Coordinates of C-alpha atoms in Angstrom, one line a residue:
X1 CA 36.6 109.5 -78.5
X2 CA 36.8 113.3 -78.3
X3 CA 34.1 115.1 -80.2
X4 CA 33.4 118.7 -81.1
X5 CA 32.1 120.8 -78.3
X6 CA 28.3 121.1 -78.1
X7 CA 27.2 124.1 -80.2
X8 CA 30.2 123.9 -82.6
X9 CA 30.8 121.8 -85.7
X10 CA 33.2 120.9 -88.4
X11 CA 32.6 122.3 -91.9
X12 CA 33.7 119.6 -94.2
X13 CA 33.8 119.1 -98.0
X14 CA 31.7 119.4 -100.0
X15 CA 29.9 121.9 -97.7
X16 CA 33.0 124.0 -97.3
X17 CA 33.0 124.6 -101.1
X18 CA 29.6 126.3 -100.7
X19 CA 31.0 128.5 -97.9
X20 CA 33.8 129.5 -100.2
X21 CA 31.5 130.3 -103.1
X22 CA 29.3 132.5 -100.9
X23 CA 32.2 134.3 -99.4
X24 CA 33.7 134.9 -102.9
X25 CA 30.3 136.4 -104.0
X26 CA 30.3 138.6 -100.9
X27 CA 33.8 139.9 -101.6
X28 CA 32.9 140.7 -105.2
X29 CA 29.7 142.6 -104.2
X30 CA 31.6 144.5 -101.6
X31 CA 34.3 145.4 -104.2
X32 CA 31.6 146.8 -106.5
X33 CA 30.3 149.1 -103.7
X34 CA 33.9 150.2 -102.7
X35 CA 34.0 148.3 -99.3
X36 CA 37.3 147.1 -97.9
X37 CA 38.1 144.3 -95.6
X38 CA 38.8 144.8 -91.9
X39 CA 40.0 142.0 -89.6
X40 CA 39.6 142.6 -85.8
X41 CA 40.7 140.3 -83.0
X42 CA 38.3 137.5 -81.9
X43 CA 38.5 138.7 -78.3
X44 CA 38.2 142.2 -76.9
X45 CA 38.0 143.9 -73.5
X46 CA 34.7 142.9 -71.9
X47 CA 33.7 146.5 -71.3
X48 CA 33.7 147.1 -75.1
X49 CA 30.6 144.9 -75.5
X50 CA 29.1 145.9 -72.1
X51 CA 29.1 149.6 -73.2
X52 CA 28.1 149.1 -76.8
X53 CA 25.8 146.1 -76.8
X54 CA 24.1 147.0 -73.5
X55 CA 24.4 145.7 -70.0
X56 CA 20.8 144.5 -69.9
X57 CA 20.8 142.7 -73.2
X58 CA 20.6 138.9 -73.3
X59 CA 24.0 138.9 -75.1
X60 CA 25.9 140.6 -72.3
X61 CA 23.9 139.3 -69.4
X62 CA 23.6 135.6 -70.4
X63 CA 25.5 134.7 -73.6
X64 CA 29.0 136.0 -73.7
X65 CA 32.1 133.9 -73.3
X66 CA 34.1 135.9 -70.8
X67 CA 37.4 135.0 -69.1
X68 CA 40.0 136.5 -66.9
X69 CA 43.5 137.0 -68.3
X70 CA 46.0 138.2 -65.6
X71 CA 43.4 140.4 -64.0
X72 CA 41.9 141.7 -67.2
X73 CA 38.4 140.7 -68.3
X74 CA 38.3 139.6 -71.9
X75 CA 35.4 138.3 -74.1
X76 CA 35.2 136.4 -77.3
X77 CA 33.4 138.7 -79.7
X78 CA 29.6 138.0 -79.8
X79 CA 29.2 140.5 -82.7
X80 CA 31.6 142.6 -84.8
X81 CA 30.2 146.1 -85.1
X82 CA 31.5 147.2 -81.7
X83 CA 35.0 145.9 -82.7
X84 CA 34.9 147.7 -86.0
X85 CA 33.9 151.0 -84.4
X86 CA 36.6 150.5 -81.7
X87 CA 39.2 150.0 -84.6
X88 CA 37.7 153.0 -86.4
X89 CA 38.2 155.2 -83.4
X90 CA 41.6 153.8 -82.3
X91 CA 43.2 154.2 -85.7
X92 CA 41.5 157.5 -86.5
X93 CA 39.9 156.3 -89.7
X94 CA 37.8 159.4 -89.6
X95 CA 40.9 161.3 -90.8
X96 CA 40.8 159.4 -94.1
X97 CA 38.9 160.9 -97.0
X98 CA 35.3 160.0 -97.7
X99 CA 32.9 157.6 -96.1
X100 CA 34.7 154.6 -94.5
X101 CA 33.2 151.4 -95.9
X102 CA 34.4 148.3 -94.2
X103 CA 33.4 144.6 -94.4
X104 CA 34.3 141.5 -92.4
X105 CA 33.9 137.7 -92.4
X106 CA 34.6 135.5 -89.5
X107 CA 33.4 133.6 -86.4
X108 CA 31.4 135.0 -83.5
X109 CA 30.7 133.4 -80.1
X110 CA 27.5 133.3 -78.0
X111 CA 26.5 130.7 -75.4
X112 CA 23.0 130.1 -76.8
X113 CA 20.9 126.9 -76.8
X114 CA 22.0 125.2 -80.1
X115 CA 19.2 124.7 -82.6
X116 CA 18.6 124.7 -86.4
X117 CA 20.9 127.2 -87.9
X118 CA 22.2 128.5 -84.6
X119 CA 25.5 127.6 -83.1
X120 CA 27.7 128.8 -80.2
X121 CA 30.5 129.4 -82.7
X122 CA 28.8 130.9 -85.7
X123 CA 29.9 132.9 -88.7
X124 CA 29.0 136.3 -90.0
X125 CA 29.5 138.3 -93.1
X126 CA 28.9 141.9 -92.4
X127 CA 29.7 145.5 -93.4
X128 CA 29.7 149.0 -91.9
X129 CA 29.4 152.4 -93.6
X130 CA 30.7 155.0 -91.2
X131 CA 30.7 158.7 -91.4
X132 CA 27.3 159.8 -92.6
X133 CA 23.8 160.0 -91.2
X134 CA 22.2 160.4 -94.6
X135 CA 19.2 158.2 -95.5
X136 CA 20.8 157.7 -98.9
X137 CA 23.5 155.6 -97.3
X138 CA 20.8 153.5 -95.6
X139 CA 19.2 152.8 -98.9
X140 CA 22.5 152.0 -100.6
X141 CA 23.4 149.5 -97.8
X142 CA 20.1 147.8 -98.2
X143 CA 20.4 147.7 -101.9
X144 CA 23.9 146.1 -101.5
X145 CA 22.4 143.4 -99.2
X146 CA 19.7 142.6 -101.7
X147 CA 22.3 142.4 -104.6
X148 CA 24.3 139.9 -102.5
X149 CA 21.4 137.7 -101.7
X150 CA 20.2 137.6 -105.3
X151 CA 23.8 136.7 -106.4
X152 CA 23.8 134.0 -103.7
X153 CA 20.6 132.6 -105.2
X154 CA 18.4 133.2 -102.1
X155 CA 14.8 133.3 -103.3
X156 CA 11.5 133.8 -101.5
X157 CA 12.9 136.1 -98.9
X158 CA 11.3 139.2 -97.4
X159 CA 12.9 142.5 -96.5
X160 CA 11.4 143.9 -93.2
X161 CA 11.9 147.6 -92.4
X162 CA 11.3 149.8 -89.4
X163 CA 12.6 152.9 -87.6
X164 CA 13.3 152.7 -83.8
X165 CA 13.6 156.4 -83.4
X166 CA 16.5 158.3 -81.7
X167 CA 17.4 159.5 -78.2
X168 CA 15.0 162.4 -78.7
X169 CA 11.9 160.4 -79.3
X170 CA 12.6 156.8 -78.2
X171 CA 12.6 157.5 -74.4
X172 CA 9.0 158.7 -74.6
X173 CA 8.0 155.6 -76.4
X174 CA 9.8 153.3 -74.0
X175 CA 8.0 155.1 -71.1
X176 CA 4.7 154.5 -72.8
X177 CA 5.6 150.9 -73.5
X178 CA 6.6 150.3 -69.8
X179 CA 3.3 151.7 -68.7
X180 CA 1.3 149.5 -71.1
X181 CA 3.2 146.4 -69.9
X182 CA 2.6 147.1 -66.2
X183 CA -0.6 145.0 -66.2
X184 CA 0.2 142.4 -68.8
X185 CA 3.8 141.5 -68.4
X186 CA 3.0 138.9 -65.8
X187 CA 1.1 137.0 -68.5
X188 CA 4.1 136.8 -70.7
X189 CA 7.2 134.5 -70.9
X190 CA 9.9 134.7 -68.2
X191 CA 12.2 136.6 -70.5
X192 CA 9.6 139.2 -71.3
X193 CA 8.8 139.6 -67.6
X194 CA 12.5 140.5 -67.0
X195 CA 12.7 142.7 -70.1
X196 CA 9.6 144.7 -69.0
X197 CA 11.8 146.0 -66.1
X198 CA 15.2 146.2 -67.9
X199 CA 14.6 146.8 -71.6
X200 CA 10.9 147.0 -72.6
X201 CA 11.8 147.6 -76.3
X202 CA 13.2 144.0 -76.5
X203 CA 9.8 142.6 -75.8
X204 CA 8.7 143.6 -79.3
X205 CA 11.3 141.1 -80.6
X206 CA 9.9 138.1 -78.6
X207 CA 9.2 135.0 -80.7
X208 CA 7.1 133.1 -78.2
X209 CA 3.8 132.4 -79.9
X210 CA 1.7 132.8 -76.7
X211 CA 3.0 136.3 -76.3
X212 CA 2.1 137.6 -79.7
X213 CA -1.5 138.7 -79.0
X214 CA -0.2 140.9 -76.2
X215 CA 2.6 142.3 -78.3
X216 CA 0.2 143.1 -81.2
X217 CA -1.8 145.3 -78.8
X218 CA 1.2 147.3 -77.7
X219 CA 1.8 150.9 -79.0
X220 CA 3.7 151.3 -82.3
X221 CA 7.0 153.2 -82.3
X222 CA 6.1 154.7 -85.7
X223 CA 3.4 156.7 -83.9
X224 CA 6.0 158.3 -81.6
X225 CA 8.8 159.3 -84.0
X226 CA 10.0 162.9 -83.8
X227 CA 9.8 164.9 -87.1
X228 CA 13.5 164.3 -87.9
X229 CA 13.2 160.5 -87.5
X230 CA 9.9 160.5 -89.4
X231 CA 11.5 162.4 -92.4
X232 CA 14.5 160.2 -92.3
X233 CA 12.4 157.0 -92.5
X234 CA 10.2 158.4 -95.3
X235 CA 13.4 159.3 -97.3
X236 CA 14.7 155.7 -96.9
X237 CA 11.4 154.3 -98.1
X238 CA 11.3 156.6 -101.1
X239 CA 14.8 155.6 -102.2
X240 CA 14.0 151.9 -101.9
X241 CA 10.8 152.5 -103.9
X242 CA 12.8 154.3 -106.6
X243 CA 15.1 151.2 -106.8
X244 CA 12.2 148.8 -107.0
X245 CA 13.2 147.1 -103.8
X246 CA 10.2 145.5 -102.1
X247 CA 9.8 145.6 -98.4
X248 CA 7.3 145.3 -95.6
X249 CA 7.1 147.9 -92.8
X250 CA 7.1 146.1 -89.4
X251 CA 6.6 148.5 -86.5
X252 CA 7.5 145.6 -84.0
X253 CA 10.9 145.1 -85.6
X254 CA 13.7 146.0 -83.2
X255 CA 17.3 144.9 -83.1
X256 CA 18.7 143.0 -80.1
X257 CA 21.5 145.5 -79.4
X258 CA 21.2 148.9 -77.6
X259 CA 23.2 150.9 -80.1
X260 CA 20.6 150.8 -82.9
X261 CA 18.6 153.9 -83.8
X262 CA 16.4 155.0 -86.7
X263 CA 16.6 152.6 -89.6
X264 CA 16.5 148.9 -88.7
X265 CA 16.0 146.1 -91.2
X266 CA 15.9 142.3 -91.4
X267 CA 15.6 139.7 -94.2
X268 CA 13.8 136.5 -93.3
X269 CA 13.3 133.2 -95.1
X270 CA 10.6 130.7 -94.4
X271 CA 12.7 127.6 -94.9
X272 CA 14.6 128.3 -91.6
X273 CA 11.5 127.8 -89.4
X274 CA 11.2 129.8 -86.2
X275 CA 14.7 131.1 -86.5
X276 CA 14.0 132.6 -89.9
X277 CA 16.3 135.6 -89.9
X278 CA 19.1 135.5 -92.5
X279 CA 20.5 138.9 -91.7
X280 CA 19.8 142.0 -89.7
X281 CA 21.1 145.5 -89.6
X282 CA 20.5 149.1 -88.8
X283 CA 21.8 152.6 -88.0
X284 CA 23.9 153.3 -84.9
X285 CA 24.7 157.0 -84.9
X286 CA 25.5 157.2 -81.2
X287 CA 27.7 154.2 -80.8
X288 CA 31.0 156.0 -81.1
X289 CA 30.0 158.4 -78.3
X290 CA 28.9 155.4 -76.1
X291 CA 32.5 154.1 -76.5
X292 CA 34.0 157.4 -75.2
X293 CA 34.6 159.2 -78.5
X294 CA 34.2 163.0 -78.5
X295 CA 33.8 162.9 -82.2
X296 CA 30.5 161.6 -83.8
X297 CA 30.8 158.7 -86.1
X298 CA 27.3 158.0 -87.5
X299 CA 27.0 154.7 -89.3
X300 CA 24.9 151.9 -90.5
X301 CA 25.7 148.2 -91.1
X302 CA 24.4 144.7 -91.2
X303 CA 25.5 141.1 -90.5
X304 CA 24.5 138.0 -92.3
X305 CA 24.2 134.7 -90.4
X306 CA 26.4 132.7 -92.8
X307 CA 25.4 129.3 -91.2
X308 CA 21.8 130.0 -91.9
X309 CA 22.4 131.4 -95.3
X310 CA 24.4 128.2 -96.3
X311 CA 21.5 126.0 -95.0
X312 CA 19.1 127.9 -97.2
X313 CA 21.1 128.0 -100.5
X314 CA 23.4 125.0 -100.3
X315 CA 21.3 122.9 -102.7
X316 CA 21.8 125.6 -105.3
X317 CA 25.6 125.5 -104.9
X318 CA 26.0 121.9 -104.0
X319 CA 29.0 119.8 -104.8
X320 CA 32.7 120.1 -104.9
X321 CA 34.4 121.9 -107.8
X322 CA 35.2 119.0 -110.2
X323 CA 38.8 117.8 -110.4
X324 CA 40.3 119.0 -113.6
X325 CA 43.1 116.5 -114.2
X326 CA 44.1 113.2 -112.7
X327 CA 47.6 112.0 -113.6
X328 CA 48.0 108.2 -113.9
X329 CA 51.6 106.9 -113.6
X330 CA 52.0 103.3 -114.7
X331 CA 55.0 102.4 -112.5
X332 CA 57.5 103.8 -110.0
X333 CA 59.7 105.6 -112.6
X334 CA 56.6 107.0 -114.2
X335 CA 55.4 108.2 -110.8
X336 CA 58.6 110.2 -110.2
X337 CA 58.3 111.7 -113.7
X338 CA 54.6 112.5 -113.1
X339 CA 55.4 114.3 -109.8
X340 CA 57.6 116.7 -111.7
X341 CA 55.0 117.0 -114.5
X342 CA 52.2 117.7 -111.9
X343 CA 54.4 120.4 -110.4
X344 CA 54.8 122.1 -113.8
X345 CA 51.0 122.0 -114.5
X346 CA 50.0 123.2 -111.1
X347 CA 52.4 126.2 -111.4
X348 CA 50.8 126.9 -114.8
X349 CA 47.4 127.0 -113.0
X350 CA 46.0 123.5 -113.4
X351 CA 44.1 121.7 -110.7
X352 CA 45.8 118.3 -110.8
X353 CA 45.8 115.2 -108.6
X354 CA 48.6 112.6 -108.8
X355 CA 47.4 109.0 -108.4
X356 CA 49.5 106.2 -107.0
X357 CA 51.3 104.1 -109.6
X358 CA 49.4 101.0 -110.6
X359 CA 47.0 99.5 -113.1
X360 CA 45.2 101.9 -115.5
X361 CA 41.8 100.4 -114.9
X362 CA 42.0 101.1 -111.2
X363 CA 43.1 104.6 -111.8
X364 CA 40.2 105.2 -114.3
X365 CA 37.8 103.9 -111.7
X366 CA 39.2 106.4 -109.2
X367 CA 38.9 109.2 -111.8
X368 CA 35.2 108.4 -112.1
X369 CA 34.7 108.5 -108.4
X370 CA 36.5 111.8 -108.1
X371 CA 34.6 113.3 -111.0
X372 CA 37.8 114.1 -112.8
X373 CA 37.4 115.7 -116.2
X374 CA 40.6 114.3 -117.7
X375 CA 43.1 111.5 -117.0
X376 CA 46.7 111.9 -118.2
X377 CA 48.4 108.6 -118.7
X378 CA 52.1 108.4 -118.1
X379 CA 54.1 105.3 -118.9
X380 CA 57.4 104.2 -120.4
X381 CA 56.3 105.1 -124.0
X382 CA 55.1 108.6 -122.9
X383 CA 58.3 109.4 -121.0
X384 CA 60.4 108.3 -124.0
X385 CA 58.5 110.2 -126.6
X386 CA 57.7 113.3 -124.6
X387 CA 54.0 113.0 -125.6
X388 CA 51.3 112.0 -123.1
X389 CA 47.9 110.3 -123.6
X390 CA 45.1 112.6 -122.4
X391 CA 41.7 110.9 -121.9
X392 CA 38.5 112.9 -121.8
X393 CA 36.4 111.1 -119.2
X394 CA 33.1 112.4 -120.5
X395 CA 33.5 111.7 -124.2
X396 CA 36.0 108.9 -123.9
X397 CA 38.2 110.5 -126.6
X398 CA 42.0 110.3 -126.2
X399 CA 44.7 112.5 -127.7
X400 CA 48.5 112.8 -127.6
X401 CA 49.9 116.1 -126.2
X402 CA 53.4 117.4 -125.5
X403 CA 54.4 119.1 -122.2
X404 CA 54.1 122.5 -123.8
X405 CA 50.6 121.6 -125.2
X406 CA 49.5 120.4 -121.8
X407 CA 50.6 123.6 -120.1
X408 CA 48.7 125.6 -122.7
X409 CA 45.6 123.4 -122.4
X410 CA 45.4 123.4 -118.5
X411 CA 47.3 126.5 -117.5
X412 CA 45.9 130.0 -116.8
X413 CA 44.7 131.7 -120.0

């Protein structure tokens, strides 16, 4: 038997209902903050990710799904920010008035080792605010994230906050970091030994327990921020304090992609174990230039790991939406009549299921198993009189209604 490829999975009912609810909540929160949906292709030119994410990152060097297409190197998107900025530049969205606020939902692809909450095809909900380097935008984006997670019923989470500096101050910190690692990198995991040469900043993000004592002794980037970055970070913190949004400053918090600068943030949840990050984000003021733009496009965004979020909150959103109405035809003629009646009620807005013709007791048993709220009984008498027996499956009460009364009862109000 053919099975799903390792690292992928089928999302089945009732779990799919939880996904739909969370995505509906996300869309509503984005609407309130004036974000609009963007849909980009699931594959792009490989160089888009190599130039934006970084040649030396684990994503580009080890995890991307890349293939040749008639001499052109293409890659399934491992993340969406690079694609959004590419679309922003290509379609000159900077010519539109105001800040460009864009959101996306969809699958991403990375060839990682599958584990709890992590898949090779995974799903993200994310947003980007492009066109301003103001710390006020950083605070608003974080506020929006917190609003969404509260609406999604995620509790006991922690907001982590840091600044990773800018091209003016970060190189000096990285040089200091490289110097400090010279004598200790050999005692760390294999990935950290490699990162010490290629991307020392990524060592701060290592999750290997044995490496933590060494990492804790490394210099803090907050001690190396230039005055502009220090003021920017202070302003973000002040605005979060004014909103009553709790956070923890984590000087070791870095993002896994090269384009981040200044504000970085993450929200973690203990129920997810070692892979406890629900979402991460940050500012990327130089990304447009890295992609060849002559025009600056400062921005900040985030992505939510939807797979992990669903795992965390699915017990609070569990179960399928209950079936509103089950129509129970008593014989073949009643079935044909019921099919037309079901069509009318669905067009009016009702969620209706049409049972096979047969004995009423069997149909009522089916209604109980489906969790139907009502059963509409259609037999010879109902067809002749034009009035139908509606049974409330919770109270057991039964009443007689005309077609017009049914449409008013179950249709959109």
